[in-house]
Coordinates of C-alpha atoms in Angstrom, one line a residue:
X1224 CA -0.6 -0.1 -0.2
X1225 CA 1.2 3.8 -0.7
X1226 CA 1.3 5.7 2.6
X1227 CA 0.2 9.3 2.9
X1228 CA 3.2 10.5 1.7
X1229 CA 3.9 9.0 -1.6
X1230 CA 0.3 10.8 -2.3
X1231 CA 1.3 13.5 -1.6
X1232 CA 4.7 13.8 -3.6
X1233 CA 4.0 11.8 -6.8
X1234 CA 7.2 9.6 -6.8
X1235 CA 7.9 6.7 -9.0
X1236 CA 6.5 3.2 -7.0
X1237 CA 8.8 0.6 -7.7
X1238 CA 7.1 -3.0 -8.1
X1239 CA 9.7 -5.2 -9.2
X1240 CA 13.3 -6.2 -9.3
X1241 CA 15.4 -3.0 -10.2
X1242 CA 17.0 -4.3 -13.1
X1243 CA 17.5 -3.6 -16.8
X1244 CA 13.5 -3.6 -16.8
X1245 CA 11.4 -2.0 -13.8
X1246 CA 8.1 -2.2 -13.2
X1247 CA 7.0 1.6 -12.2
X1248 CA 3.3 2.0 -11.2
X1249 CA 2.7 -1.2 -13.3
X1250 CA 4.1 -0.1 -16.1
X1251 CA 7.6 -1.6 -17.4
X1252 CA 9.9 0.7 -18.3
X1253 CA 13.8 0.5 -19.5
X1254 CA 15.9 1.5 -16.6
X1255 CA 18.3 4.5 -17.6
X1256 CA 18.6 5.7 -14.1
X1257 CA 20.2 2.5 -12.4
X1258 CA 23.7 2.7 -10.3
X1259 CA 23.7 -0.7 -10.9
X1260 CA 26.6 -0.7 -13.7
X1261 CA 27.2 -4.2 -14.0
X1262 CA 23.8 -5.7 -13.2
X1263 CA 24.8 -7.8 -10.4
X1264 CA 21.5 -6.9 -8.8
X1265 CA 18.8 -9.8 -10.1
X1266 CA 22.0 -12.9 -10.6
X1267 CA 20.4 -16.0 -9.4
X1268 CA 23.8 -16.7 -7.9
X1269 CA 24.0 -13.5 -5.5
X1270 CA 20.3 -14.1 -4.1
X1271 CA 21.5 -17.4 -3.4
X1272 CA 24.4 -16.2 -1.8
X1273 CA 22.0 -13.8 -0.1
X1274 CA 19.7 -16.3 0.9
X1275 CA 21.7 -18.6 2.5
X1276 CA 23.1 -16.1 4.8
X1277 CA 20.1 -14.7 6.2
X1278 CA 19.5 -18.2 7.0
X1279 CA 22.6 -19.1 9.0
X1280 CA 23.2 -15.6 10.7
X1281 CA 19.9 -13.5 10.6
X1282 CA 18.7 -10.5 8.8
X1283 CA 21.0 -8.0 10.9
X1284 CA 23.7 -7.0 13.3
X1285 CA 22.4 -4.9 15.3
X1286 CA 25.9 -3.8 17.1
X1287 CA 28.9 -2.3 16.2
X1288 CA 32.4 -3.2 15.1
X1289 CA 34.1 -3.0 17.6
X1290 CA 31.5 -4.4 20.2
X1291 CA 29.3 -7.8 19.3
X1292 CA 28.5 -6.7 15.4
X1293 CA 32.0 -8.1 14.0
X1294 CA 30.9 -11.5 12.0
X1295 CA 32.8 -13.7 10.1
X1296 CA 32.0 -12.6 6.9
X1297 CA 33.1 -9.3 7.3
X1298 CA 36.7 -10.1 8.0
X1299 CA 36.6 -12.5 4.6
X1300 CA 35.1 -9.4 2.8
X1301 CA 37.4 -6.8 4.4
X1302 CA 40.8 -9.9 3.6
X1303 CA 39.1 -10.0 0.1
X1304 CA 38.5 -6.6 -1.0
X1305 CA 42.7 -5.2 0.2
X1306 CA 43.4 -9.0 -1.3
X1307 CA 41.6 -8.0 -5.0
X1308 CA 42.7 -4.3 -4.8
X1309 CA 46.0 -4.8 -3.6
X1310 CA 46.5 -3.5 -0.6
X1311 CA 47.1 -4.1 2.2
X1312 CA 44.2 -3.9 4.2
X1313 CA 40.5 -2.4 3.7
X1314 CA 37.9 -1.8 6.2
X1315 CA 33.9 -2.0 5.6
X1316 CA 31.2 0.8 6.5
X1317 CA 27.8 -0.1 7.0
X1318 CA 26.6 3.0 4.4
X1319 CA 28.2 4.2 1.0
X1320 CA 27.5 7.8 1.7
X1321 CA 29.2 7.3 5.6
X1322 CA 32.8 5.9 4.6
X1323 CA 34.3 8.7 3.0
X1324 CA 32.2 11.3 5.0
X1325 CA 33.7 9.6 8.1
X1326 CA 37.2 8.7 6.3
X1327 CA 38.1 12.0 5.5
X1328 CA 37.5 13.9 9.3
X1329 CA 39.4 10.5 11.1
X1330 CA 42.6 11.7 9.7
X1331 CA 42.6 15.4 8.5
X1332 CA 41.0 17.6 11.9
X1333 CA 41.3 21.9 12.3
X1334 CA 44.2 23.4 11.4
X1335 CA 44.9 20.8 9.0
X1336 CA 45.0 21.7 5.3
X1337 CA 42.7 20.2 2.3
X1338 CA 42.9 20.4 -1.4
X1339 CA 39.9 19.3 -3.2
X1340 CA 38.4 19.7 -6.8
X1341 CA 35.1 21.5 -6.8
X1342 CA 32.7 18.9 -8.8
X1343 CA 33.5 16.6 -6.0
X1344 CA 30.4 14.4 -4.9
X1345 CA 28.4 15.5 -1.4
X1346 CA 30.0 13.1 0.6
X1347 CA 33.1 14.5 0.3
X1348 CA 31.6 18.1 1.1
X1349 CA 29.8 16.5 4.0
X1350 CA 33.4 15.1 5.2
X1351 CA 35.0 17.9 4.8
X1352 CA 32.8 20.0 6.2
X1353 CA 32.8 17.6 9.3
X1354 CA 36.5 17.8 9.6
X1355 CA 36.9 21.8 10.4
X1356 CA 40.2 22.1 8.2
X1357 CA 41.2 24.3 6.1
X1358 CA 40.1 24.2 2.6
X1359 CA 40.8 24.9 -0.9
X1360 CA 38.9 24.2 -3.9
X1361 CA 40.5 24.1 -7.3
X1362 CA 39.0 25.0 -10.6
X1363 CA 37.6 21.1 -12.0
X1364 CA 40.2 19.2 -13.5
X1365 CA 42.4 22.2 -13.4
X1366 CA 45.9 21.1 -12.3
X1367 CA 46.9 23.8 -13.3
X1368 CA 45.2 26.1 -10.8
X1369 CA 45.7 23.4 -8.5
X1370 CA 49.5 24.6 -8.7
X1371 CA 48.7 27.8 -8.5
X1372 CA 47.3 26.9 -4.8
X1373 CA 49.5 24.6 -4.0
X1374 CA 52.3 26.9 -5.0
X1375 CA 50.8 30.2 -2.5
X1376 CA 50.7 27.5 0.8
X1377 CA 54.1 26.5 -0.2
X1378 CA 55.2 30.8 0.0
X1379 CA 53.0 30.6 3.6
X1380 CA 55.1 27.4 4.9
X1381 CA 58.1 28.9 4.4
X1382 CA 57.0 32.3 6.1
X1383 CA 55.7 30.1 8.5
X1384 CA 58.3 27.1 9.1
X1385 CA 56.9 26.1 12.7
X1386 CA 53.6 25.9 11.9
X1387 CA 53.8 23.9 8.3
X1388 CA 56.1 21.2 10.2
X1389 CA 52.9 20.5 12.1
X1390 CA 50.2 21.1 9.7
X1391 CA 49.4 17.6 7.7
X1392 CA 48.0 18.6 4.2
X1393 CA 45.5 16.3 2.3
X1394 CA 44.6 16.3 -1.6
X1395 CA 41.2 14.6 -2.2
X1396 CA 39.4 13.5 -5.8
X1397 CA 37.1 11.2 -7.2
X1398 CA 38.3 9.0 -9.9
X1399 CA 34.9 9.3 -12.1
X1400 CA 33.5 12.1 -11.0
X1401 CA 29.3 11.5 -10.5
X1402 CA 28.4 15.2 -11.4
X1403 CA 30.5 15.9 -14.4
X1404 CA 31.6 12.1 -15.8
X1405 CA 35.2 12.6 -16.4
X1406 CA 38.2 11.7 -15.2
X1407 CA 40.7 13.1 -13.0
X1408 CA 44.2 13.3 -14.1
X1409 CA 45.8 10.8 -11.7
X1410 CA 49.4 10.3 -12.5
X1411 CA 49.6 13.7 -12.6
X1412 CA 48.6 14.3 -9.3
X1413 CA 50.9 11.7 -7.9
X1414 CA 53.6 13.7 -9.6
X1415 CA 52.3 16.9 -7.8
X1416 CA 52.2 15.1 -4.3
X1417 CA 55.7 14.0 -4.5
X1418 CA 56.5 17.9 -4.8
X1419 CA 54.4 19.3 -2.7
X1420 CA 54.3 16.6 0.1
X1421 CA 50.4 16.0 0.5
X1422 CA 48.7 12.7 0.9
X1423 CA 46.2 11.6 -1.7
X1424 CA 42.4 10.4 -0.8
X1425 CA 40.8 8.7 -4.1
X1426 CA 37.3 8.1 -3.6
X1427 CA 36.7 5.5 -6.2
X1428 CA 32.6 5.0 -5.6
X1429 CA 31.8 5.1 -9.4
X1430 CA 35.1 4.0 -10.9
X1431 CA 35.2 0.8 -8.9
X1432 CA 34.1 -2.2 -11.2
X1433 CA 34.6 -0.3 -14.1
X1434 CA 37.7 1.2 -14.9
X1435 CA 40.7 -0.5 -15.5
X1436 CA 41.7 -3.8 -17.7
X1437 CA 40.3 -6.1 -14.0
X1438 CA 38.2 -2.8 -12.4
X1439 CA 40.5 -2.2 -10.0
X1440 CA 39.5 1.9 -10.7
X1441 CA 41.6 4.4 -11.9
X1442 CA 45.0 3.4 -10.4
X1443 CA 45.1 0.6 -12.8
X1444 CA 43.2 2.4 -15.0
X1445 CA 46.6 4.5 -15.5
X1446 CA 49.3 1.6 -14.6
X1447 CA 50.2 3.7 -11.1
X1448 CA 51.5 2.0 -8.3
X1449 CA 48.5 1.5 -5.6
X1450 CA 51.1 2.6 -3.3
X1451 CA 51.2 6.6 -4.0
X1452 CA 47.8 6.3 -3.5
X1453 CA 47.6 7.1 0.3
X1454 CA 43.7 6.0 0.4
X1455 CA 41.7 5.0 -2.2
X1456 CA 37.6 4.8 -0.9
X1457 CA 34.6 3.2 -2.8
X1458 CA 31.4 2.2 -2.8
X1459 CA 29.6 -1.1 -2.1
X1460 CA 26.6 0.5 -3.9
X1461 CA 26.7 0.2 -7.5
X1462 CA 28.9 -2.1 -9.5
X1463 CA 28.5 -4.7 -6.5
X1464 CA 24.9 -3.5 -6.6
X1465 CA 24.7 -4.3 -2.7
X1466 CA 25.0 -2.1 0.5
X1467 CA 27.8 -0.4 2.0
X1468 CA 31.5 1.3 1.2
X1469 CA 35.1 0.3 1.5
X1470 CA 38.5 2.0 2.5
X1471 CA 41.6 0.6 1.9
X1472 CA 45.5 1.3 1.8
X1473 CA 48.2 0.3 4.4
X1474 CA 47.6 -1.6 7.7
X1475 CA 48.6 1.6 9.3
X1476 CA 46.6 4.2 7.7
X1477 CA 43.5 2.1 7.3
X1478 CA 43.3 0.8 11.1
X1479 CA 43.4 4.0 12.1
X1480 CA 39.6 4.3 11.1
X1481 CA 38.7 1.6 13.2
X1482 CA 39.4 3.6 16.4
X1483 CA 38.5 7.6 14.6
X1484 CA 35.9 6.6 11.8
X1485 CA 32.2 7.5 13.0
X1486 CA 30.8 5.7 10.5
X1487 CA 32.6 2.6 11.9
X1488 CA 32.7 2.8 15.2
X1489 CA 28.7 4.2 16.1
X1490 CA 26.7 2.2 13.2
X1491 CA 26.1 -1.5 13.3
X1492 CA 27.4 -3.4 11.3
X1493 CA 27.1 -4.6 7.4
X1494 CA 24.5 -6.9 7.9
X1495 CA 25.9 -10.5 7.3
X1496 CA 23.8 -10.9 3.4
X1497 CA 24.8 -7.7 2.4
X1498 CA 28.5 -8.6 3.0
X1499 CA 27.7 -12.3 1.9
X1500 CA 26.3 -10.7 -1.7
X1501 CA 29.4 -8.1 -1.9
X1502 CA 31.9 -11.7 -1.6
X1503 CA 29.4 -13.7 -4.3
X1504 CA 29.5 -10.5 -6.3
X1505 CA 33.2 -10.7 -6.5
X1506 CA 33.5 -13.9 -7.9
X1507 CA 32.7 -12.6 -11.4
X1508 CA 35.9 -10.2 -11.0
X1509 CA 37.8 -12.6 -10.4
X1510 CA 36.5 -15.4 -12.6
X1511 CA 36.6 -12.8 -15.4
X1512 CA 32.9 -12.3 -16.4
X1513 CA 32.8 -8.9 -16.0
X1514 CA 34.1 -6.5 -19.2
X1515 CA 35.8 -3.4 -17.6
X1516 CA 36.9 -0.4 -19.3
X1517 CA 40.6 0.0 -19.9
X1518 CA 43.1 3.3 -20.8
X1519 CA 42.6 1.9 -25.0
X1520 CA 38.9 0.9 -24.8
X1521 CA 37.4 4.0 -22.8
X1522 CA 33.9 5.0 -23.6
X1523 CA 33.9 1.7 -26.3
X1524 CA 33.3 -1.0 -24.1
X1525 CA 29.9 -2.5 -22.8
X1526 CA 29.4 -2.3 -19.3
X1527 CA 26.2 -4.1 -19.3
X1528 CA 26.5 -7.7 -18.6

């Protein structure tokens, strides 16, 4: 039944699985609005994994990871994500938006400096706001403007070296921008990182499972060493067709979030059925049953499989 709120504000009411086709208000439509990039929703193997998980674990955890909400499938998923992304360690969150919004203020605090592309997604904007850091926005994908801002800061640092020594500097950007559909020039960002000494946080929510020969995102797309990116953040709500998010990088970086990432510490852990769904979805990646975009085939490969 449709509630009073839905009657007052007309919204499309979905009455089927959210797949390539979807039934809305009794009419079958071609779904051009989906974030289900790889068609994982509705795959029989993933549905069976979810059902098996519900029968074994129930439908939820009702507890945060640090108390009594850590379930074995959470650890399996973190291990699998770290291996897949070729990083030392990974951490999973129960809500995709909260992942980057929690990760940023876990490291950057008042007095620190963040350089950020002006077209980043809303979750990044909220994470920066929560950090209370000083933020400098550079024009969208205009790294020459970024250099100008970095040079201004370098001049300030030379004038006050004592303050500069205790100021952390970060660059936060998306791999594939949800607002514009463009990708960032990661190789040049890494060059600038080495010159101006800042840490790179890369949100791969929309590029994970899409870009790169094996779907590992922008680092694989450009064939750059993932160790040059201090932290990669991604969502499990798009290419993987589930719920939640993850961050991966060195163990030194990731473990800090288990105490300081508010969305991790204070939220009930990811329902085990969703973790099981992601584990099964990643089997499609590992078995080569999904087509991804490499640099040579960008804009030409078919994403939906």
